Structures are given as structure tokens and as C-alpha cells.
Amino acid sequence: MTTLGVVFRPQNPPERLRSVARAADEAGLDQLWLWEDCFLESGIATAAAALAWTDRLAVGIGLMPVPFRNVAALAMEAATLHRLFPDRVLLTVGHGVQDWMEQVGARVGSPLTLLREHVEALKALLAGETVTTSGRYVKLDKVKLDYPPLGPARIYAGATGPKTRALACEVADGILLTAGTPPQEVAAVRSTAKAVTVYVHAATGPDAEARMARELESWDESDGWDATAAGDAAAVAAVVNRYRDAGADAVILQPTADEPDLEGFVRFTAQQVGPLVR
């Protein structure tokens, strides 16, 4: 069964999250995903709130830039979420946008090296291990969490370029692919990735195609219609099924920036699109 979710974009003010998360939970949506774009909203804070406001909804963060965080601090935050909300937490790390990392004085010479070191140390800490390492960027001396997760804690890595995708498939428990990734690229990483989650641009309603055209233009992807889902439930589900057939384990619909009804969109996804996918 393909997992179906929706992105709550951080361009929406934080106070909008409660209503959207509750609507998703009540509608039976599988997953709600949050972003940590600079300089909008914290991923950990919003995830904790969304998890506390809901009963069964899985909440993902995609993604958290590793240059921002000491790996031990992130491991503590992740472990706390997993202990408080077992089996409902999905965490993704990545390079972050390099211009933003430059703005905050966190840009590194080798983002690939940092990502490898960070993921490997983070996974070991969440597994309850005592970690000592002296890498180029990650340095730990006999660090062990007092309260590691009680069960498996999967760490995904977000990736766009071929080198980062290869690294994500090697060291992470899954790969997160951005909206605009066509199904054939999902199929290309499927053979090496442990799991694949992909965002897909999506819109519904009478003006869906017009809003999608504006959305693609805003991303400088005006020729990327083959990686979008626009229209009624049947049209959106058909696109989701294309990604499923390409090997996606989870398809997360990313609403347009001008989506007029976020609560309605999550209900539409769960209650109208979902049955046509499953």
C-alpha cells in the first residue's frame, strides 16, 4: 500500500498548523510533512506541536539542514519525539540550501562529508550506542543518550544531485525527493534506496491548472507538468499511482503556495484520492 501525505508549507503562519493537523488526523491522512526553510519555522517545534494535537497522524520533517545542528543535540530532540510519540515520527536531514547556510555562517567546505558523518553518528546515537568519532566535522567523545528511542528510529536524507542521492541511498534509511522529481527519477533510485518518499506538486478545484501554472513558474519549472497532479480526485490519484508504480513508498502532495483551503486539501487527499490509490 502506498503511503499518502500532504505538506504543510512553512509559508503558512505557525498558528495555522493546529487546524490543518487536526483535519488531517480526523480525515485519516497517513502523514503530514513539515519543512524547515530559512527563515520561516522550526521543524522540531512544529512537529512536536502537530504530534501533540493529533492521535494517529505520522508527522515528518523534510528536511533539517545538518550545518545548523550539533548531532548530539539533534539526537536528543529526535529521541525525545520518538519516546513521546512512538511510531509517528519521520525525520529527514540534508545539506540545506547553501546560500542560506552562508547567511548564518554555517556553510562547510564539503557538504557531502558533513552529511555522511552526521547521518552515521545520528543513527548510532538513536540506536542507543556509545559514540566516539573524530571526523572532519562531527566529533563526539563517548556520547550516549540516556533515553534513546524504544524502537527503530528511521533517518531519511533529502537529495537532489546525483552524488547526494547516492550517499542518501548508502547511509540513510530512505531518501526524500523534492517536488518536481519525475517518476523516471524515482525509478532510477529505487534499486539502491531502502525506501523512497517523494513530494509531488498538487492542486484541485476549478482553477487547479491555473494555480499549478503559477506554482511551476515560481519554481522556474514551467516545463515540469509531467511531475504534477492537478484536477479532480481521479486525476490526482492517477499521478500518485504513476509514482507508486515507479517505486515510491510514500507520495506526499505539496499544495500550491496559493492553496485557498488547506483543511479542505488534506480532507480531499485522504478521503477522495486515498481510496483511488489504495
Short mmCIF file of the C-alpha atoms (twelve columns), coordinates in Angstrom:
data_MODEL
# 
_entry.id   MODEL 
# 
loop_
_atom_site.group_PDB 
_atom_site.id 
_atom_site.type_symbol 
_atom_site.label_atom_id 
_atom_site.label_alt_id 
_atom_site.label_comp_id 
_atom_site.label_asym_id 
_atom_site.label_seq_id 
_atom_site.Cartn_x 
_atom_site.Cartn_y 
_atom_site.Cartn_z 
_atom_site.pdbx_PDB_model_num 
ATOM 1   C CA . MET A 1   0.000   0.000  0.000   1 
ATOM 2   C CA . THR A 2   1.297   3.423  -0.929  1 
ATOM 3   C CA . THR A 3   1.507   5.897  1.926   1 
ATOM 4   C CA . LEU A 4   -0.211  9.194  1.163   1 
ATOM 5   C CA . GLY A 5   0.529   12.547 2.766   1 
ATOM 6   C CA . VAL A 6   0.396   16.324 2.447   1 
ATOM 7   C CA . VAL A 7   2.952   19.082 3.028   1 
ATOM 8   C CA . PHE A 8   2.155   21.928 5.415   1 
ATOM 9   C CA . ARG A 9   4.368   24.584 3.866   1 
ATOM 10  C CA . PRO A 10  6.092   26.984 6.289   1 
ATOM 11  C CA . GLN A 11  4.955   29.936 4.213   1 
ATOM 12  C CA . ASN A 12  1.757   29.426 6.198   1 
ATOM 13  C CA . PRO A 13  1.997   31.045 9.656   1 
ATOM 14  C CA . PRO A 14  2.583   28.614 12.542  1 
ATOM 15  C CA . GLU A 15  -0.821  29.351 14.068  1 
ATOM 16  C CA . ARG A 16  -2.446  27.712 11.009  1 
ATOM 17  C CA . LEU A 17  -0.868  24.350 11.794  1 
ATOM 18  C CA . ARG A 18  -3.220  23.204 14.557  1 
ATOM 19  C CA . SER A 19  -6.348  23.273 12.417  1 
ATOM 20  C CA . VAL A 20  -4.636  21.602 9.465   1 
ATOM 21  C CA . ALA A 21  -3.066  18.862 11.596  1 
ATOM 22  C CA . ARG A 22  -6.375  18.087 13.273  1 
ATOM 23  C CA . ALA A 23  -8.179  17.990 9.945   1 
ATOM 24  C CA . ALA A 24  -5.563  15.563 8.612   1 
ATOM 25  C CA . ASP A 25  -5.836  13.347 11.678  1 
ATOM 26  C CA . GLU A 26  -9.627  13.265 11.596  1 
ATOM 27  C CA . ALA A 27  -9.745  12.604 7.851   1 
ATOM 28  C CA . GLY A 28  -7.444  9.596  8.125   1 
ATOM 29  C CA . LEU A 29  -4.465  11.036 6.241   1 
ATOM 30  C CA . ASP A 30  -1.346  8.898  6.647   1 
ATOM 31  C CA . GLN A 31  1.306   11.597 7.002   1 
ATOM 32  C CA . LEU A 32  1.712   15.368 7.377   1 
ATOM 33  C CA . TRP A 33  5.096   16.783 6.401   1 
ATOM 34  C CA . LEU A 34  6.713   19.993 7.618   1 
ATOM 35  C CA . TRP A 35  9.643   21.971 6.248   1 
ATOM 36  C CA . GLU A 36  12.431  23.896 7.903   1 
ATOM 37  C CA . ASP A 37  13.178  26.514 5.263   1 
ATOM 38  C CA . CYS A 38  15.164  29.561 6.351   1 
ATOM 39  C CA . PHE A 39  13.974  31.681 7.966   1 
ATOM 40  C CA . LEU A 40  10.413  30.528 8.432   1 
ATOM 41  C CA . GLU A 41  9.565   27.858 11.013  1 
ATOM 42  C CA . SER A 42  11.368  25.344 13.205  1 
ATOM 43  C CA . GLY A 43  10.916  21.738 12.186  1 
ATOM 44  C CA . ILE A 44  11.232  20.236 15.670  1 
ATOM 45  C CA . ALA A 45  8.900   22.739 17.373  1 
ATOM 46  C CA . THR A 46  6.172   22.418 14.749  1 
ATOM 47  C CA . ALA A 47  6.466   18.623 14.658  1 
ATOM 48  C CA . ALA A 48  6.128   18.368 18.442  1 
ATOM 49  C CA . ALA A 49  3.040   20.578 18.363  1 
ATOM 50  C CA . ALA A 50  1.411   18.701 15.473  1 
ATOM 51  C CA . LEU A 51  2.060   15.358 17.153  1 
ATOM 52  C CA . ALA A 52  0.600   16.593 20.442  1 
ATOM 53  C CA . TRP A 53  -2.521  17.925 18.723  1 
ATOM 54  C CA . THR A 54  -3.247  14.627 16.957  1 
ATOM 55  C CA . ASP A 55  -3.786  10.988 17.899  1 
ATOM 56  C CA . ARG A 56  -2.677  8.803  14.996  1 
ATOM 57  C CA . LEU A 57  -1.157  11.038 12.309  1 
ATOM 58  C CA . ALA A 58  2.502   10.466 11.414  1 
ATOM 59  C CA . VAL A 59  4.464   13.724 11.158  1 
ATOM 60  C CA . GLY A 60  7.584   14.157 9.052   1 
ATOM 61  C CA . ILE A 61  10.175  16.899 8.866   1 
ATOM 62  C CA . GLY A 62  11.738  17.265 5.475   1 
ATOM 63  C CA . LEU A 63  14.272  18.451 5.878   1 
ATOM 64  C CA . MET A 64  16.534  19.685 8.675   1 
ATOM 65  C CA . PRO A 65  19.844  21.215 7.494   1 
ATOM 66  C CA . VAL A 66  22.712  19.446 9.252   1 
ATOM 67  C CA . PRO A 67  25.039  22.511 9.268   1 
ATOM 68  C CA . PHE A 68  22.568  24.103 11.699  1 
ATOM 69  C CA . ARG A 69  22.859  21.445 14.405  1 
ATOM 70  C CA . ASN A 70  25.268  19.629 16.613  1 
ATOM 71  C CA . VAL A 71  24.475  15.967 16.035  1 
ATOM 72  C CA . ALA A 72  24.170  15.178 19.759  1 
ATOM 73  C CA . ALA A 73  21.581  17.938 20.209  1 
ATOM 74  C CA . LEU A 74  19.554  16.702 17.239  1 
ATOM 75  C CA . ALA A 75  19.761  13.129 18.539  1 
ATOM 76  C CA . MET A 76  18.337  14.290 21.892  1 
ATOM 77  C CA . GLU A 77  15.469  16.103 20.159  1 
ATOM 78  C CA . ALA A 78  14.742  13.168 17.864  1 
ATOM 79  C CA . ALA A 79  14.860  10.625 20.666  1 
ATOM 80  C CA . THR A 80  12.502  12.715 22.796  1 
ATOM 81  C CA . LEU A 81  9.956   12.890 19.964  1 
ATOM 82  C CA . HIS A 82  10.206  9.149  19.384  1 
ATOM 83  C CA . ARG A 83  9.697   8.399  23.080  1 
ATOM 84  C CA . LEU A 84  6.723   10.766 23.352  1 
ATOM 85  C CA . PHE A 85  5.064   9.724  20.082  1 
ATOM 86  C CA . PRO A 86  6.156   6.167  19.180  1 
ATOM 87  C CA . ASP A 87  5.885   5.127  15.532  1 
ATOM 88  C CA . ARG A 88  4.658   8.566  14.422  1 
ATOM 89  C CA . VAL A 89  7.906   10.480 13.814  1 
ATOM 90  C CA . LEU A 90  9.663   10.771 10.424  1 
ATOM 91  C CA . LEU A 91  12.870  12.801 10.328  1 
ATOM 92  C CA . THR A 92  14.898  13.855 7.300   1 
ATOM 93  C CA . VAL A 93  18.245  15.625 7.203   1 
ATOM 94  C CA . GLY A 94  20.138  17.209 4.345   1 
ATOM 95  C CA . HIS A 95  22.684  19.786 3.228   1 
ATOM 96  C CA . GLY A 96  20.337  22.715 3.395   1 
ATOM 97  C CA . VAL A 97  20.377  25.488 0.808   1 
ATOM 98  C CA . GLN A 98  23.985  26.596 0.614   1 
ATOM 99  C CA . ASP A 99  23.187  30.298 0.265   1 
ATOM 100 C CA . TRP A 100 21.190  30.104 3.491   1 
ATOM 101 C CA . MET A 101 23.980  28.223 5.226   1 
ATOM 102 C CA . GLU A 102 26.327  31.017 4.135   1 
ATOM 103 C CA . GLN A 103 23.971  33.606 5.628   1 
ATOM 104 C CA . VAL A 104 24.157  32.042 9.092   1 
ATOM 105 C CA . GLY A 105 27.877  31.299 8.981   1 
ATOM 106 C CA . ALA A 106 27.357  27.519 8.809   1 
ATOM 107 C CA . ARG A 107 28.436  26.695 5.257   1 
ATOM 108 C CA . VAL A 108 31.075  23.962 5.126   1 
ATOM 109 C CA . GLY A 109 33.714  23.068 2.576   1 
ATOM 110 C CA . SER A 110 32.369  19.560 1.934   1 
ATOM 111 C CA . PRO A 111 28.601  19.205 2.433   1 
ATOM 112 C CA . LEU A 112 28.784  15.540 1.406   1 
ATOM 113 C CA . THR A 113 31.339  14.741 4.095   1 
ATOM 114 C CA . LEU A 114 29.289  16.522 6.747   1 
ATOM 115 C CA . LEU A 115 26.102  14.728 5.722   1 
ATOM 116 C CA . ARG A 116 27.775  11.318 5.849   1 
ATOM 117 C CA . GLU A 117 29.357  11.950 9.238   1 
ATOM 118 C CA . HIS A 118 26.147  13.410 10.655  1 
ATOM 119 C CA . VAL A 119 23.835  10.619 9.486   1 
ATOM 120 C CA . GLU A 120 26.176  7.871  10.641  1 
ATOM 121 C CA . ALA A 121 26.604  9.399  14.100  1 
ATOM 122 C CA . LEU A 122 22.894  10.246 14.429  1 
ATOM 123 C CA . LYS A 123 21.794  6.728  13.585  1 
ATOM 124 C CA . ALA A 124 24.261  5.239  16.053  1 
ATOM 125 C CA . LEU A 125 23.131  7.560  18.848  1 
ATOM 126 C CA . LEU A 126 19.452  6.795  18.204  1 
ATOM 127 C CA . ALA A 127 20.276  3.081  18.295  1 
ATOM 128 C CA . GLY A 128 21.499  3.579  21.881  1 
ATOM 129 C CA . GLU A 129 25.182  3.183  21.097  1 
ATOM 130 C CA . THR A 130 28.056  4.965  22.834  1 
ATOM 131 C CA . VAL A 131 29.627  7.003  20.057  1 
ATOM 132 C CA . THR A 132 33.195  8.229  19.779  1 
ATOM 133 C CA . THR A 133 34.222  9.717  16.474  1 
ATOM 134 C CA . SER A 134 36.632  12.334 15.216  1 
ATOM 135 C CA . GLY A 135 35.616  13.216 11.688  1 
ATOM 136 C CA . ARG A 136 36.227  16.311 9.663   1 
ATOM 137 C CA . TYR A 137 33.088  17.932 11.099  1 
ATOM 138 C CA . VAL A 138 31.459  15.572 13.606  1 
ATOM 139 C CA . LYS A 139 33.416  14.994 16.800  1 
ATOM 140 C CA . LEU A 140 31.985  13.041 19.729  1 
ATOM 141 C CA . ASP A 141 33.684  11.600 22.809  1 
ATOM 142 C CA . LYS A 142 31.814  8.711  24.462  1 
ATOM 143 C CA . VAL A 143 28.369  10.226 23.851  1 
ATOM 144 C CA . LYS A 144 25.374  8.062  24.721  1 
ATOM 145 C CA . LEU A 145 21.714  9.012  25.053  1 
ATOM 146 C CA . ASP A 146 20.074  8.235  28.383  1 
ATOM 147 C CA . TYR A 147 16.684  7.939  26.677  1 
ATOM 148 C CA . PRO A 148 17.139  6.559  23.161  1 
ATOM 149 C CA . PRO A 149 14.043  5.566  21.184  1 
ATOM 150 C CA . LEU A 150 12.399  2.361  22.361  1 
ATOM 151 C CA . GLY A 151 12.015  1.155  18.776  1 
ATOM 152 C CA . PRO A 152 13.587  1.752  15.380  1 
ATOM 153 C CA . ALA A 153 14.152  5.417  14.525  1 
ATOM 154 C CA . ARG A 154 14.469  5.845  10.786  1 
ATOM 155 C CA . ILE A 155 16.518  8.736  9.442   1 
ATOM 156 C CA . TYR A 156 15.937  9.827  5.856   1 
ATOM 157 C CA . ALA A 157 18.172  12.070 3.780   1 
ATOM 158 C CA . GLY A 158 16.945  14.600 1.264   1 
ATOM 159 C CA . ALA A 159 18.776  14.746 -2.023  1 
ATOM 160 C CA . THR A 160 18.669  16.367 -5.445  1 
ATOM 161 C CA . GLY A 161 22.055  15.938 -7.155  1 
ATOM 162 C CA . PRO A 162 23.393  12.507 -8.159  1 
ATOM 163 C CA . LYS A 163 26.205  12.431 -5.572  1 
ATOM 164 C CA . THR A 164 23.884  13.277 -2.698  1 
ATOM 165 C CA . ARG A 165 21.303  10.781 -3.915  1 
ATOM 166 C CA . ALA A 166 23.939  8.065  -3.985  1 
ATOM 167 C CA . LEU A 167 25.049  8.977  -0.462  1 
ATOM 168 C CA . ALA A 168 21.472  9.043  0.831   1 
ATOM 169 C CA . CYS A 169 20.832  5.591  -0.598  1 
ATOM 170 C CA . GLU A 170 24.026  4.338  1.045   1 
ATOM 171 C CA . VAL A 171 23.821  5.708  4.592   1 
ATOM 172 C CA . ALA A 172 20.197  6.721  5.295   1 
ATOM 173 C CA . ASP A 173 17.120  4.614  5.924   1 
ATOM 174 C CA . GLY A 174 15.386  6.248  2.989   1 
ATOM 175 C CA . ILE A 175 15.599  9.090  0.514   1 
ATOM 176 C CA . LEU A 176 13.331  12.130 0.234   1 
ATOM 177 C CA . LEU A 177 12.933  13.586 -3.256  1 
ATOM 178 C CA . THR A 178 11.719  17.113 -3.903  1 
ATOM 179 C CA . ALA A 179 8.595   18.149 -5.794  1 
ATOM 180 C CA . GLY A 180 9.372   18.344 -9.477  1 
ATOM 181 C CA . THR A 181 11.100  14.954 -9.475  1 
ATOM 182 C CA . PRO A 182 9.561   12.963 -12.361 1 
ATOM 183 C CA . PRO A 183 8.581   9.300  -11.925 1 
ATOM 184 C CA . GLN A 184 11.512  8.080  -14.013 1 
ATOM 185 C CA . GLU A 185 13.937  9.558  -11.494 1 
ATOM 186 C CA . VAL A 186 12.116  7.777  -8.690  1 
ATOM 187 C CA . ALA A 187 12.567  4.548  -10.613 1 
ATOM 188 C CA . ALA A 188 16.271  5.309  -11.048 1 
ATOM 189 C CA . VAL A 189 16.942  5.454  -7.288  1 
ATOM 190 C CA . ARG A 190 14.517  2.694  -6.312  1 
ATOM 191 C CA . SER A 191 17.035  -0.094 -6.824  1 
ATOM 192 C CA . THR A 192 19.530  1.330  -4.318  1 
ATOM 193 C CA . ALA A 193 17.331  3.238  -1.842  1 
ATOM 194 C CA . LYS A 194 15.984  1.453  1.213   1 
ATOM 195 C CA . ALA A 195 12.784  3.494  0.907   1 
ATOM 196 C CA . VAL A 196 11.621  6.378  -1.292  1 
ATOM 197 C CA . THR A 197 9.398   9.308  -0.320  1 
ATOM 198 C CA . VAL A 198 8.631   11.914 -2.961  1 
ATOM 199 C CA . TYR A 199 6.856   15.260 -2.864  1 
ATOM 200 C CA . VAL A 200 4.516   15.987 -5.794  1 
ATOM 201 C CA . HIS A 201 3.123   19.406 -6.766  1 
ATOM 202 C CA . ALA A 202 -0.673  19.129 -6.460  1 
ATOM 203 C CA . ALA A 203 -3.795  21.241 -6.869  1 
ATOM 204 C CA . THR A 204 -7.523  20.615 -7.085  1 
ATOM 205 C CA . GLY A 205 -10.613 22.680 -7.679  1 
ATOM 206 C CA . PRO A 206 -11.933 24.572 -10.723 1 
ATOM 207 C CA . ASP A 207 -8.786  26.709 -11.025 1 
ATOM 208 C CA . ALA A 208 -6.310  23.890 -10.388 1 
ATOM 209 C CA . GLU A 209 -4.454  24.171 -13.677 1 
ATOM 210 C CA . ALA A 210 -4.113  27.945 -13.462 1 
ATOM 211 C CA . ARG A 211 -2.754  27.753 -9.938  1 
ATOM 212 C CA . MET A 212 -0.385  24.968 -10.919 1 
ATOM 213 C CA . ALA A 213 0.940   27.037 -13.806 1 
ATOM 214 C CA . ARG A 214 1.720   29.871 -11.384 1 
ATOM 215 C CA . GLU A 215 3.313   27.433 -8.950  1 
ATOM 216 C CA . LEU A 216 5.613   25.933 -11.568 1 
ATOM 217 C CA . GLU A 217 6.604   29.388 -12.747 1 
ATOM 218 C CA . SER A 218 7.526   30.358 -9.191  1 
ATOM 219 C CA . TRP A 219 9.895   27.360 -9.052  1 
ATOM 220 C CA . ASP A 220 11.232  28.081 -12.546 1 
ATOM 221 C CA . GLU A 221 9.788   24.726 -13.635 1 
ATOM 222 C CA . SER A 222 7.244   25.830 -16.242 1 
ATOM 223 C CA . ASP A 223 8.004   22.770 -18.359 1 
ATOM 224 C CA . GLY A 224 7.578   20.348 -15.444 1 
ATOM 225 C CA . TRP A 225 3.931   19.372 -15.877 1 
ATOM 226 C CA . ASP A 226 4.811   15.669 -16.024 1 
ATOM 227 C CA . ALA A 227 5.741   15.859 -12.323 1 
ATOM 228 C CA . THR A 228 2.471   17.456 -11.159 1 
ATOM 229 C CA . ALA A 229 -1.001  16.352 -10.125 1 
ATOM 230 C CA . ALA A 230 -3.795  18.799 -10.962 1 
ATOM 231 C CA . GLY A 231 -7.524  18.210 -11.228 1 
ATOM 232 C CA . ASP A 232 -10.156 16.102 -9.527  1 
ATOM 233 C CA . ALA A 233 -9.540  13.070 -7.305  1 
ATOM 234 C CA . ALA A 234 -9.247  10.672 -10.228 1 
ATOM 235 C CA . ALA A 235 -6.674  12.840 -11.988 1 
ATOM 236 C CA . VAL A 236 -4.583  13.295 -8.834  1 
ATOM 237 C CA . ALA A 237 -4.808  9.608  -7.940  1 
ATOM 238 C CA . ALA A 238 -3.641  8.641  -11.430 1 
ATOM 239 C CA . VAL A 239 -0.459  10.645 -10.893 1 
ATOM 240 C CA . VAL A 240 0.052   9.170  -7.419  1 
ATOM 241 C CA . ASN A 241 -0.272  5.720  -8.941  1 
ATOM 242 C CA . ARG A 242 2.369   6.589  -11.537 1 
ATOM 243 C CA . TYR A 243 4.785   7.375  -8.722  1 
ATOM 244 C CA . ARG A 244 3.749   4.224  -6.889  1 
ATOM 245 C CA . ASP A 245 4.454   2.161  -9.983  1 
ATOM 246 C CA . ALA A 246 7.851   3.858  -10.300 1 
ATOM 247 C CA . GLY A 247 8.729   2.631  -6.810  1 
ATOM 248 C CA . ALA A 248 7.707   5.373  -4.382  1 
ATOM 249 C CA . ASP A 249 6.819   4.053  -0.946  1 
ATOM 250 C CA . ALA A 250 5.204   7.360  0.061   1 
ATOM 251 C CA . VAL A 251 3.774   10.129 -2.116  1 
ATOM 252 C CA . ILE A 252 3.360   13.465 -0.355  1 
ATOM 253 C CA . LEU A 253 1.198   16.010 -2.146  1 
ATOM 254 C CA . GLN A 254 2.609   19.528 -1.996  1 
ATOM 255 C CA . PRO A 255 -0.150  22.138 -2.316  1 
ATOM 256 C CA . THR A 256 0.422   25.333 -4.252  1 
ATOM 257 C CA . ALA A 257 1.503   28.446 -2.393  1 
ATOM 258 C CA . ASP A 258 -1.920  29.967 -3.026  1 
ATOM 259 C CA . GLU A 259 -3.963  26.937 -1.915  1 
ATOM 260 C CA . PRO A 260 -7.153  28.591 -0.586  1 
ATOM 261 C CA . ASP A 261 -8.310  25.789 1.749   1 
ATOM 262 C CA . LEU A 262 -5.586  23.743 3.440   1 
ATOM 263 C CA . GLU A 263 -8.007  21.830 5.654   1 
ATOM 264 C CA . GLY A 264 -10.104 21.012 2.604   1 
ATOM 265 C CA . PHE A 265 -6.999  19.903 0.722   1 
ATOM 266 C CA . VAL A 266 -5.983  17.375 3.382   1 
ATOM 267 C CA . ARG A 267 -9.550  16.037 3.522   1 
ATOM 268 C CA . PHE A 268 -9.627  15.775 -0.276  1 
ATOM 269 C CA . THR A 269 -6.323  13.879 -0.254  1 
ATOM 270 C CA . ALA A 270 -7.319  11.442 2.480   1 
ATOM 271 C CA . GLN A 271 -10.961 10.839 1.645   1 
ATOM 272 C CA . GLN A 272 -11.164 11.225 -2.144  1 
ATOM 273 C CA . VAL A 273 -7.686  10.499 -3.502  1 
ATOM 274 C CA . GLY A 274 -6.749  7.874  -0.933  1 
ATOM 275 C CA . PRO A 275 -9.380  5.253  -1.867  1 
ATOM 276 C CA . LEU A 276 -8.393  5.502  -5.536  1 
ATOM 277 C CA . VAL A 277 -4.748  4.860  -4.656  1 
ATOM 278 C CA . ARG A 278 -5.233  2.026  -2.197  1 
# 
